[in-house]
Short mmCIF file of C-alpha atoms in Angstrom, two decimals:
data_model
loop_
_atom_site.label_atom_id
_atom_site.label_comp_id
_atom_site.label_asym_id
_atom_site.label_seq_id
_atom_site.Cartn_x
_atom_site.Cartn_y
_atom_site.Cartn_z
CA MET A 1 -43.97 22.80 9.84
CA ALA A 2 -41.73 26.35 9.81
CA ALA A 3 -40.11 26.98 12.82
CA PRO A 4 -40.82 29.38 15.12
CA SER A 5 -39.00 32.21 14.92
CA ALA A 6 -36.60 34.28 17.52
CA PRO A 7 -37.75 36.88 18.47
CA SER A 8 -36.16 40.29 16.97
CA LEU A 9 -34.61 42.64 19.05
CA PRO A 10 -36.94 45.75 20.25
CA ALA A 11 -39.41 43.10 20.92
CA LEU A 12 -36.94 41.74 23.66
CA GLN A 13 -35.86 45.11 24.72
CA GLN A 14 -39.82 46.29 24.97
CA LYS A 15 -40.27 42.70 26.79
CA GLY A 16 -37.44 44.61 28.82
CA LEU A 17 -39.27 47.38 29.10
CA MET A 18 -42.46 46.62 30.14
CA ALA A 19 -40.57 43.51 32.98
CA ALA A 20 -39.07 46.94 34.32
CA ASP A 21 -42.27 48.42 34.62
CA ARG A 22 -44.07 45.20 35.74
CA GLY A 23 -41.87 45.89 38.91
CA ARG A 24 -42.33 49.25 39.53
CA ARG A 25 -45.91 48.76 39.20
CA ILE A 26 -45.57 45.89 41.82
CA LEU A 27 -43.31 48.26 44.24
CA GLY A 28 -46.26 51.08 44.00
CA VAL A 29 -48.21 48.21 45.56
CA CYS A 30 -46.60 46.92 47.82
CA GLY A 31 -43.79 48.82 49.07
CA MET A 32 -43.49 51.95 50.18
CA HIS A 33 -41.76 54.74 47.29
CA PRO A 34 -38.58 55.73 47.07
CA ASP A 35 -38.82 59.16 47.74
CA HIS A 36 -40.25 58.75 51.04
CA GLN A 37 -37.94 55.88 52.32
CA GLU A 38 -34.93 58.51 51.34
CA ALA A 39 -37.40 61.11 53.51
CA LEU A 40 -37.39 58.59 56.08
CA LYS A 41 -33.70 57.21 56.04
CA LYS A 42 -32.22 61.11 56.02
CA ASN A 43 -34.09 61.53 59.25
CA ARG A 44 -34.05 58.35 61.58
CA VAL A 45 -31.19 59.84 64.37
CA VAL A 46 -33.52 62.70 65.04
CA LEU A 47 -37.11 60.06 64.82
CA ALA A 48 -34.89 57.87 66.89
CA LYS A 49 -34.21 59.67 69.40
CA GLN A 50 -37.58 61.90 69.70
CA LEU A 51 -40.79 60.11 68.37
CA LEU A 52 -42.59 58.95 71.33
CA LEU A 53 -44.69 56.34 70.44
CA SER A 54 -48.12 54.98 72.74
CA GLU A 55 -50.19 57.32 70.67
CA LEU A 56 -47.69 56.73 67.36
CA LEU A 57 -48.38 52.90 67.39
CA GLU A 58 -52.70 53.18 68.14
CA HIS A 59 -52.96 55.38 65.10
CA LEU A 60 -50.95 53.13 63.18
CA LEU A 61 -52.40 49.81 64.14
CA GLU A 62 -56.49 52.28 63.51
CA LYS A 63 -55.14 52.28 60.15
CA ASP A 64 -53.86 48.70 59.67
CA ILE A 65 -50.44 49.75 59.32
CA ILE A 66 -48.60 47.93 61.90
CA THR A 67 -50.60 44.94 63.34
CA LEU A 68 -50.66 43.84 67.01
CA GLU A 69 -47.96 41.62 66.06
CA MET A 70 -45.09 44.32 65.02
CA ARG A 71 -46.77 46.50 67.91
CA GLU A 72 -45.23 44.05 70.87
CA LEU A 73 -41.98 43.80 68.13
CA ILE A 74 -41.90 46.94 68.29
CA GLN A 75 -42.88 47.66 72.66
CA ALA A 76 -40.98 44.94 73.45
CA LYS A 77 -37.58 46.76 72.26
CA VAL A 78 -35.18 48.04 76.25
CA THR A 79 -34.85 51.98 75.36
CA SER A 80 -37.37 53.93 73.60
CA PHE A 81 -34.46 54.38 70.99
CA GLY A 82 -34.90 50.71 69.89
CA GLN A 83 -38.79 51.09 69.61
CA ASN A 84 -38.07 53.46 67.65
CA VAL A 85 -35.61 51.72 64.95
CA GLU A 86 -37.72 49.16 64.71
CA LEU A 87 -40.64 51.48 63.93
CA LEU A 88 -38.32 52.75 61.35
CA ASN A 89 -36.87 48.98 60.00
CA LEU A 90 -40.76 48.00 59.58
CA LEU A 91 -42.66 51.11 58.08
CA PRO A 92 -40.67 51.32 54.46
CA LYS A 93 -42.18 47.73 54.57
CA ARG A 94 -45.88 48.63 55.13
CA GLY A 95 -47.03 49.52 51.89
CA PRO A 96 -47.26 53.01 49.76
CA GLN A 97 -49.51 54.51 52.48
CA ALA A 98 -47.25 54.21 55.41
CA PHE A 99 -45.70 57.26 54.18
CA GLU A 100 -48.78 59.66 54.83
CA ALA A 101 -50.00 57.90 58.01
CA PHE A 102 -47.15 58.52 59.63
CA CYS A 103 -46.89 61.72 58.63
CA GLU A 104 -50.74 62.02 60.23
CA ALA A 105 -49.84 60.82 63.09
CA LEU A 106 -46.79 62.44 64.15
CA HIS A 107 -48.97 65.43 63.35
CA SER A 108 -52.38 64.50 66.03
#
């Protein structure tokens, strides 16, 4: 019986590329796009100071971006600034549609 041969370098490189591509695809399914994360980060202070959450949270809840428990967690913060920061912390983890839904909610 022949011993299994070691994979060639190009085969290993291909596996690495496939794993990296798989990681990007997974991010696309469950995480926010990096450009959208960056936009939230660059505007974080302005958003934290100026967001009016009542209608915004309802819109995000309706679009399944946040859950009832998340809304309660956000509303449990004492100040509006703290509530806004909590929302901004949650948004990047809420999937690829979160940024678009957030922008739609801001416009409505």
